[in-house]
């Protein structure tokens, strides 16, 4: 008998060993298992992928096609114009340039304030307070309101509420025409957006702070470190992954602001607070220049994607250094 073979010779006859039989019999079993796994994967992922294709992928690529046409969004007449829409946006559309600059300015301010206030609230509610659970609920509640509804509520507060308080108290801050002036209207949008978004960011920071080992903090305090030193040298480096996530979320949401902009000012006064998303909406569905609107949307998508990737890359490198 050959020890390296799976075949035995007994009385001149050849008998297949049990190992070979087992391998031969296991092949159909493995094939059935793979088919079963593929079927389950298709069953659960297939409907989601189909919906994603119909709702996201097809409109996205269709929009790219229309960005190179002069379609008005209504008629069936579509004429290919090539790069004319993009040339118009880059060299002639001054309102698009102004909206981009304003959106960039708003994004920087909103990112800083939302993350700073959200982190501060997270530090507050993770202290040993009896009302910490109530405070978490109160701070998070604005995020549950829809952007349009929230904008109309704050529009009433800025126009009617602040005016009434100004008449009663004479405080100059409440006597300002908050939504009637370009500078104050901008800060009105910032206030509403930060008030709504800080609670959501707070929840992410709370989860990160609760995972910081208390042993490290206690050891640092025993060594004489004060609260600021503990926060700077221990807490902040350990919550760096949460900072990356929060920066990504606030960057994307700030660049895409639309509902609060629409309901609060509708781009006024005189388009001085018209952000990019509202500018794209107005171009496509109000001015009926769908081709140019899609070209703006494509540029907008590329800008937001590039900035988001750059921000995540830089934040990840800082995590490693920390």
Short mmCIF file of C-alpha atoms in Angstrom, two decimals:
data_model
loop_
_atom_site.label_atom_id
_atom_site.label_comp_id
_atom_site.label_asym_id
_atom_site.label_seq_id
_atom_site.Cartn_x
_atom_site.Cartn_y
_atom_site.Cartn_z
CA UNK A 1 0.00 0.00 0.00
CA UNK A 2 1.30 3.46 -0.90
CA UNK A 3 1.10 5.79 2.12
CA UNK A 4 0.71 8.88 -0.13
CA UNK A 5 -2.26 7.45 -2.01
CA UNK A 6 -5.91 7.45 -1.13
CA UNK A 7 -6.37 4.08 -2.92
CA UNK A 8 -5.96 0.66 -1.30
CA UNK A 9 -5.31 -2.64 -3.05
CA UNK A 10 -6.97 -5.64 -1.44
CA UNK A 11 -6.84 -9.04 -3.19
CA UNK A 12 -6.16 -7.41 -6.52
CA UNK A 13 -9.12 -5.03 -6.29
CA UNK A 14 -8.93 -1.28 -5.90
CA UNK A 15 -10.84 0.35 -3.01
CA UNK A 16 -11.20 4.13 -2.71
CA UNK A 17 -10.25 5.37 0.75
CA UNK A 18 -12.75 7.02 3.09
CA UNK A 19 -10.93 10.38 2.82
CA UNK A 20 -11.47 10.54 -0.93
CA UNK A 21 -15.11 9.56 -0.53
CA UNK A 22 -15.57 12.28 2.07
CA UNK A 23 -14.04 14.94 -0.19
CA UNK A 24 -16.15 13.83 -3.12
CA UNK A 25 -19.33 13.89 -1.06
CA UNK A 26 -18.49 17.28 0.51
CA UNK A 27 -18.28 19.10 -2.83
CA UNK A 28 -22.05 19.07 -3.49
CA UNK A 29 -22.60 20.13 0.10
CA UNK A 30 -20.28 23.13 -0.26
CA UNK A 31 -21.92 24.10 -3.54
CA UNK A 32 -25.36 24.00 -1.94
CA UNK A 33 -24.09 26.10 0.97
CA UNK A 34 -22.64 28.69 -1.40
CA UNK A 35 -25.89 28.81 -3.36
CA UNK A 36 -27.84 29.21 -0.13
CA UNK A 37 -25.59 32.05 1.04
CA UNK A 38 -25.84 33.74 -2.37
CA UNK A 39 -29.61 33.41 -2.26
CA UNK A 40 -29.82 34.91 1.22
CA UNK A 41 -27.48 37.74 0.20
CA UNK A 42 -29.63 38.49 -2.85
CA UNK A 43 -32.82 38.29 -0.79
CA UNK A 44 -31.69 40.85 1.77
CA UNK A 45 -29.40 43.11 -0.28
CA UNK A 46 -31.21 42.88 -3.63
CA UNK A 47 -34.28 45.04 -2.76
CA UNK A 48 -32.09 47.68 -1.10
CA UNK A 49 -29.70 47.79 -4.05
CA UNK A 50 -32.64 47.99 -6.47
CA UNK A 51 -34.16 50.88 -4.54
CA UNK A 52 -30.77 52.62 -4.33
CA UNK A 53 -30.32 52.21 -8.07
CA UNK A 54 -33.77 53.61 -8.91
CA UNK A 55 -33.71 56.46 -6.41
CA UNK A 56 -30.03 57.48 -6.39
CA UNK A 57 -27.89 56.05 -9.18
CA UNK A 58 -30.22 56.52 -12.16
CA UNK A 59 -31.20 60.13 -11.25
CA UNK A 60 -27.55 60.92 -10.53
CA UNK A 61 -26.26 59.80 -13.92
CA UNK A 62 -29.31 61.26 -15.67
CA UNK A 63 -28.54 64.58 -14.01
CA UNK A 64 -24.96 64.42 -15.27
CA UNK A 65 -26.33 64.04 -18.80
CA UNK A 66 -28.70 67.00 -18.42
CA UNK A 67 -25.82 69.15 -17.12
CA UNK A 68 -24.51 69.20 -20.69
CA UNK A 69 -27.85 70.20 -22.23
CA UNK A 70 -30.11 73.26 -22.38
CA UNK A 71 -33.24 71.44 -21.09
CA UNK A 72 -35.69 73.70 -19.28
CA UNK A 73 -37.15 70.88 -17.18
CA UNK A 74 -40.60 71.10 -18.80
CA UNK A 75 -40.58 70.47 -22.54
CA UNK A 76 -39.32 67.37 -24.32
CA UNK A 77 -36.82 69.36 -26.36
CA UNK A 78 -33.29 68.62 -25.18
CA UNK A 79 -30.29 70.04 -27.02
CA UNK A 80 -26.69 69.08 -26.27
CA UNK A 81 -24.58 72.17 -25.49
CA UNK A 82 -21.40 70.54 -24.23
CA UNK A 83 -19.41 72.65 -21.76
CA UNK A 84 -21.35 75.88 -22.37
CA UNK A 85 -23.22 75.59 -19.06
CA UNK A 86 -19.99 75.20 -17.11
CA UNK A 87 -18.34 78.11 -18.92
CA UNK A 88 -21.33 80.28 -18.04
CA UNK A 89 -21.14 79.27 -14.38
CA UNK A 90 -17.40 79.79 -14.05
CA UNK A 91 -17.09 83.08 -15.93
CA UNK A 92 -20.49 84.82 -16.07
CA UNK A 93 -22.82 83.74 -13.24
CA UNK A 94 -21.91 86.24 -10.51
CA UNK A 95 -24.75 85.11 -8.24
CA UNK A 96 -23.36 81.56 -8.27
CA UNK A 97 -19.95 82.91 -7.22
CA UNK A 98 -21.52 85.02 -4.45
CA UNK A 99 -23.54 82.02 -3.21
CA UNK A 100 -20.42 79.86 -3.16
CA UNK A 101 -18.45 82.42 -1.13
CA UNK A 102 -21.36 82.90 1.28
CA UNK A 103 -21.81 79.13 1.70
CA UNK A 104 -18.10 78.67 2.40
CA UNK A 105 -18.21 81.43 5.01
CA UNK A 106 -21.30 79.94 6.61
CA UNK A 107 -19.79 76.43 6.59
CA UNK A 108 -16.65 77.54 8.45
CA UNK A 109 -18.66 79.40 11.10
CA UNK A 110 -21.22 76.61 11.51
CA UNK A 111 -18.57 73.88 11.81
CA UNK A 112 -16.68 75.73 14.53
CA UNK A 113 -19.73 76.77 16.55
CA UNK A 114 -21.65 73.49 16.22
CA UNK A 115 -18.69 71.35 17.29
CA UNK A 116 -17.59 73.71 20.06
CA UNK A 117 -21.09 73.98 21.55
CA UNK A 118 -21.81 70.28 21.02
CA UNK A 119 -18.58 69.28 22.77
CA UNK A 120 -19.24 71.75 25.59
CA UNK A 121 -22.73 70.34 26.12
CA UNK A 122 -21.30 66.81 26.10
CA UNK A 123 -18.81 67.76 28.82
CA UNK A 124 -21.63 69.32 30.83
CA UNK A 125 -24.05 66.39 30.72
CA UNK A 126 -21.35 63.77 31.41
CA UNK A 127 -20.68 65.33 34.80
CA UNK A 128 -22.27 63.88 37.91
CA UNK A 129 -25.45 65.94 37.69
CA UNK A 130 -28.90 64.86 38.82
CA UNK A 131 -30.48 66.52 35.80
CA UNK A 132 -28.03 65.16 33.21
CA UNK A 133 -30.61 62.90 31.53
CA UNK A 134 -33.15 65.72 31.35
CA UNK A 135 -30.54 68.08 29.92
CA UNK A 136 -29.56 65.54 27.25
CA UNK A 137 -33.18 65.29 26.16
CA UNK A 138 -33.65 69.07 26.11
CA UNK A 139 -30.48 69.71 24.12
CA UNK A 140 -31.28 66.98 21.59
CA UNK A 141 -34.94 67.92 21.02
CA UNK A 142 -34.29 70.69 18.40
CA UNK A 143 -32.78 68.04 16.13
CA UNK A 144 -36.11 66.22 16.05
CA UNK A 145 -37.85 69.16 14.36
CA UNK A 146 -37.84 69.37 10.57
CA UNK A 147 -35.74 72.09 9.00
CA UNK A 148 -38.64 73.86 7.27
CA UNK A 149 -40.83 73.85 10.38
CA UNK A 150 -37.92 74.99 12.51
CA UNK A 151 -37.17 77.80 10.08
CA UNK A 152 -40.74 79.10 10.13
CA UNK A 153 -40.81 78.96 13.94
CA UNK A 154 -37.60 80.96 14.17
CA UNK A 155 -38.83 83.35 11.50
CA UNK A 156 -41.74 84.20 13.81
CA UNK A 157 -39.32 84.56 16.74
CA UNK A 158 -36.98 86.91 14.85
CA UNK A 159 -39.75 89.03 13.33
CA UNK A 160 -42.43 89.11 16.03
CA UNK A 161 -40.85 87.78 19.22
CA UNK A 162 -37.65 89.83 19.19
CA UNK A 163 -39.56 92.97 18.16
CA UNK A 164 -41.94 92.59 21.13
CA UNK A 165 -39.06 92.00 23.55
CA UNK A 166 -37.24 95.03 22.11
CA UNK A 167 -40.28 97.26 22.65
CA UNK A 168 -40.64 96.10 26.24
CA UNK A 169 -36.99 96.18 27.28
CA UNK A 170 -35.36 98.63 24.88
CA UNK A 171 -32.38 96.27 24.40
CA UNK A 172 -30.77 97.13 21.04
CA UNK A 173 -30.07 93.46 20.23
CA UNK A 174 -33.79 92.70 20.03
CA UNK A 175 -34.60 95.86 18.08
CA UNK A 176 -32.50 94.81 15.09
CA UNK A 177 -34.17 93.84 11.81
CA UNK A 178 -32.76 90.34 12.06
CA UNK A 179 -34.06 88.99 8.75
CA UNK A 180 -34.23 92.35 6.96
CA UNK A 181 -30.51 93.07 6.88
CA UNK A 182 -27.88 90.97 5.10
CA UNK A 183 -25.47 90.72 8.05
CA UNK A 184 -28.02 89.91 10.73
CA UNK A 185 -29.92 87.55 8.41
CA UNK A 186 -26.72 85.55 7.90
CA UNK A 187 -26.23 85.24 11.64
CA UNK A 188 -29.88 84.35 12.03
CA UNK A 189 -29.36 81.32 9.78
CA UNK A 190 -26.23 80.42 11.76
CA UNK A 191 -28.09 80.62 15.08
CA UNK A 192 -30.90 78.37 13.89
CA UNK A 193 -28.57 75.80 12.31
CA UNK A 194 -26.25 75.60 15.32
CA UNK A 195 -29.19 75.42 17.71
CA UNK A 196 -30.58 72.48 15.77
CA UNK A 197 -27.34 70.61 15.08
CA UNK A 198 -25.42 70.98 18.34
CA UNK A 199 -27.64 68.45 20.15
CA UNK A 200 -26.96 65.73 17.60
CA UNK A 201 -23.22 66.36 17.70
CA UNK A 202 -23.44 66.30 21.50
CA UNK A 203 -24.68 62.69 21.42
CA UNK A 204 -21.63 61.56 19.44
CA UNK A 205 -19.25 63.34 21.81
CA UNK A 206 -21.04 61.85 24.82
CA UNK A 207 -20.40 58.35 23.48
CA UNK A 208 -16.72 59.19 22.97
CA UNK A 209 -16.29 60.78 26.41
CA UNK A 210 -17.86 57.80 28.15
CA UNK A 211 -15.24 55.53 26.55
CA UNK A 212 -12.32 57.54 27.97
CA UNK A 213 -10.67 55.37 30.70
CA UNK A 214 -11.27 56.99 34.08
CA UNK A 215 -8.03 55.46 35.39
CA UNK A 216 -5.99 57.75 33.13
CA UNK A 217 -7.87 60.83 34.32
CA UNK A 218 -7.51 59.88 37.98
CA UNK A 219 -3.80 59.18 37.53
CA UNK A 220 -3.29 62.56 35.86
CA UNK A 221 -5.09 64.36 38.67
CA UNK A 222 -2.98 62.54 41.27
CA UNK A 223 0.12 63.75 39.39
CA UNK A 224 -1.15 67.32 39.76
CA UNK A 225 -2.78 67.99 36.36
CA UNK A 226 -5.61 70.51 36.37
CA UNK A 227 -8.86 70.16 34.41
CA UNK A 228 -7.57 72.00 31.35
CA UNK A 229 -4.44 69.84 31.18
CA UNK A 230 -6.50 66.66 31.52
CA UNK A 231 -8.85 67.85 28.79
CA UNK A 232 -6.04 68.87 26.43
CA UNK A 233 -3.58 66.01 26.88
CA UNK A 234 -5.83 63.05 27.70
CA UNK A 235 -9.47 63.62 26.76
CA UNK A 236 -9.02 65.37 23.41
CA UNK A 237 -6.56 62.83 21.90
CA UNK A 238 -8.81 59.93 22.96
CA UNK A 239 -11.95 61.46 21.42
CA UNK A 240 -10.16 62.32 18.15
CA UNK A 241 -12.10 59.66 16.15
CA UNK A 242 -15.37 61.27 17.27
CA UNK A 243 -14.02 64.67 16.23
CA UNK A 244 -13.34 63.26 12.74
CA UNK A 245 -16.91 61.98 12.46
CA UNK A 246 -18.46 65.21 13.75
CA UNK A 247 -16.36 67.38 11.45
CA UNK A 248 -17.40 65.25 8.48
CA UNK A 249 -21.09 65.44 9.40
CA UNK A 250 -21.09 69.18 10.04
CA UNK A 251 -19.06 69.91 6.90
CA UNK A 252 -21.45 68.00 4.66
CA UNK A 253 -24.63 69.30 6.31
CA UNK A 254 -23.43 72.92 6.38
CA UNK A 255 -22.53 72.95 2.70
CA UNK A 256 -25.90 71.39 1.83
CA UNK A 257 -28.06 73.72 3.93
CA UNK A 258 -31.34 74.37 2.19
CA UNK A 259 -34.46 74.10 4.33
CA UNK A 260 -33.49 76.67 6.98
CA UNK A 261 -32.26 79.03 4.27
CA UNK A 262 -35.53 78.68 2.35
CA UNK A 263 -37.89 79.08 5.30
CA UNK A 264 -36.00 81.82 7.14
CA UNK A 265 -34.98 84.26 4.41
CA UNK A 266 -35.63 82.58 1.03
CA UNK A 267 -32.30 84.05 -0.01
CA UNK A 268 -33.24 87.62 0.87
CA UNK A 269 -32.86 90.44 1.27
CA UNK A 270 -31.99 90.81 -2.44
CA UNK A 271 -30.33 87.36 -2.63
CA UNK A 272 -27.74 88.37 -0.03
CA UNK A 273 -28.29 85.14 1.94
CA UNK A 274 -28.84 82.73 -0.95
CA UNK A 275 -26.73 79.61 -0.27
CA UNK A 276 -25.61 77.22 -3.00
CA UNK A 277 -28.36 74.65 -2.54
CA UNK A 278 -31.06 77.34 -2.72
CA UNK A 279 -29.33 78.89 -5.74
CA UNK A 280 -29.40 75.53 -7.54
CA UNK A 281 -33.07 75.01 -6.65
CA UNK A 282 -34.01 78.48 -7.88
CA UNK A 283 -32.10 78.04 -11.13
CA UNK A 284 -33.66 74.67 -11.95
CA UNK A 285 -37.25 74.96 -10.70
CA UNK A 286 -37.98 78.69 -10.56
CA UNK A 287 -36.03 79.99 -13.55
CA UNK A 288 -36.73 76.74 -15.48
CA UNK A 289 -33.11 76.34 -16.54
CA UNK A 290 -32.71 72.73 -15.55
CA UNK A 291 -29.53 72.16 -17.56
CA UNK A 292 -27.69 74.98 -15.82
CA UNK A 293 -29.13 73.87 -12.49
CA UNK A 294 -27.77 70.36 -13.01
CA UNK A 295 -24.38 71.79 -13.98
CA UNK A 296 -24.35 73.73 -10.71
CA UNK A 297 -25.39 70.62 -8.81
CA UNK A 298 -22.56 68.61 -10.38
CA UNK A 299 -19.97 71.24 -9.47
CA UNK A 300 -21.49 71.42 -6.00
CA UNK A 301 -21.23 67.65 -5.60
CA UNK A 302 -17.58 67.60 -6.66
CA UNK A 303 -16.69 70.44 -4.29
CA UNK A 304 -18.43 68.88 -1.28
CA UNK A 305 -16.93 65.45 -2.03
CA UNK A 306 -13.40 66.86 -2.38
CA UNK A 307 -13.64 68.93 0.80
CA UNK A 308 -15.11 66.02 2.78
CA UNK A 309 -12.38 63.61 1.63
CA UNK A 310 -9.68 66.19 2.41
CA UNK A 311 -11.12 66.85 5.86
CA UNK A 312 -11.35 63.15 6.75
CA UNK A 313 -7.80 62.53 5.50
CA UNK A 314 -6.34 65.36 7.58
CA UNK A 315 -8.35 64.36 10.66
CA UNK A 316 -7.25 60.74 10.36
CA UNK A 317 -3.60 61.80 10.22
CA UNK A 318 -4.07 63.87 13.37
CA UNK A 319 -5.61 60.84 15.07
CA UNK A 320 -2.48 58.81 14.34
CA UNK A 321 -0.23 61.62 15.60
CA UNK A 322 -2.28 61.87 18.77
#
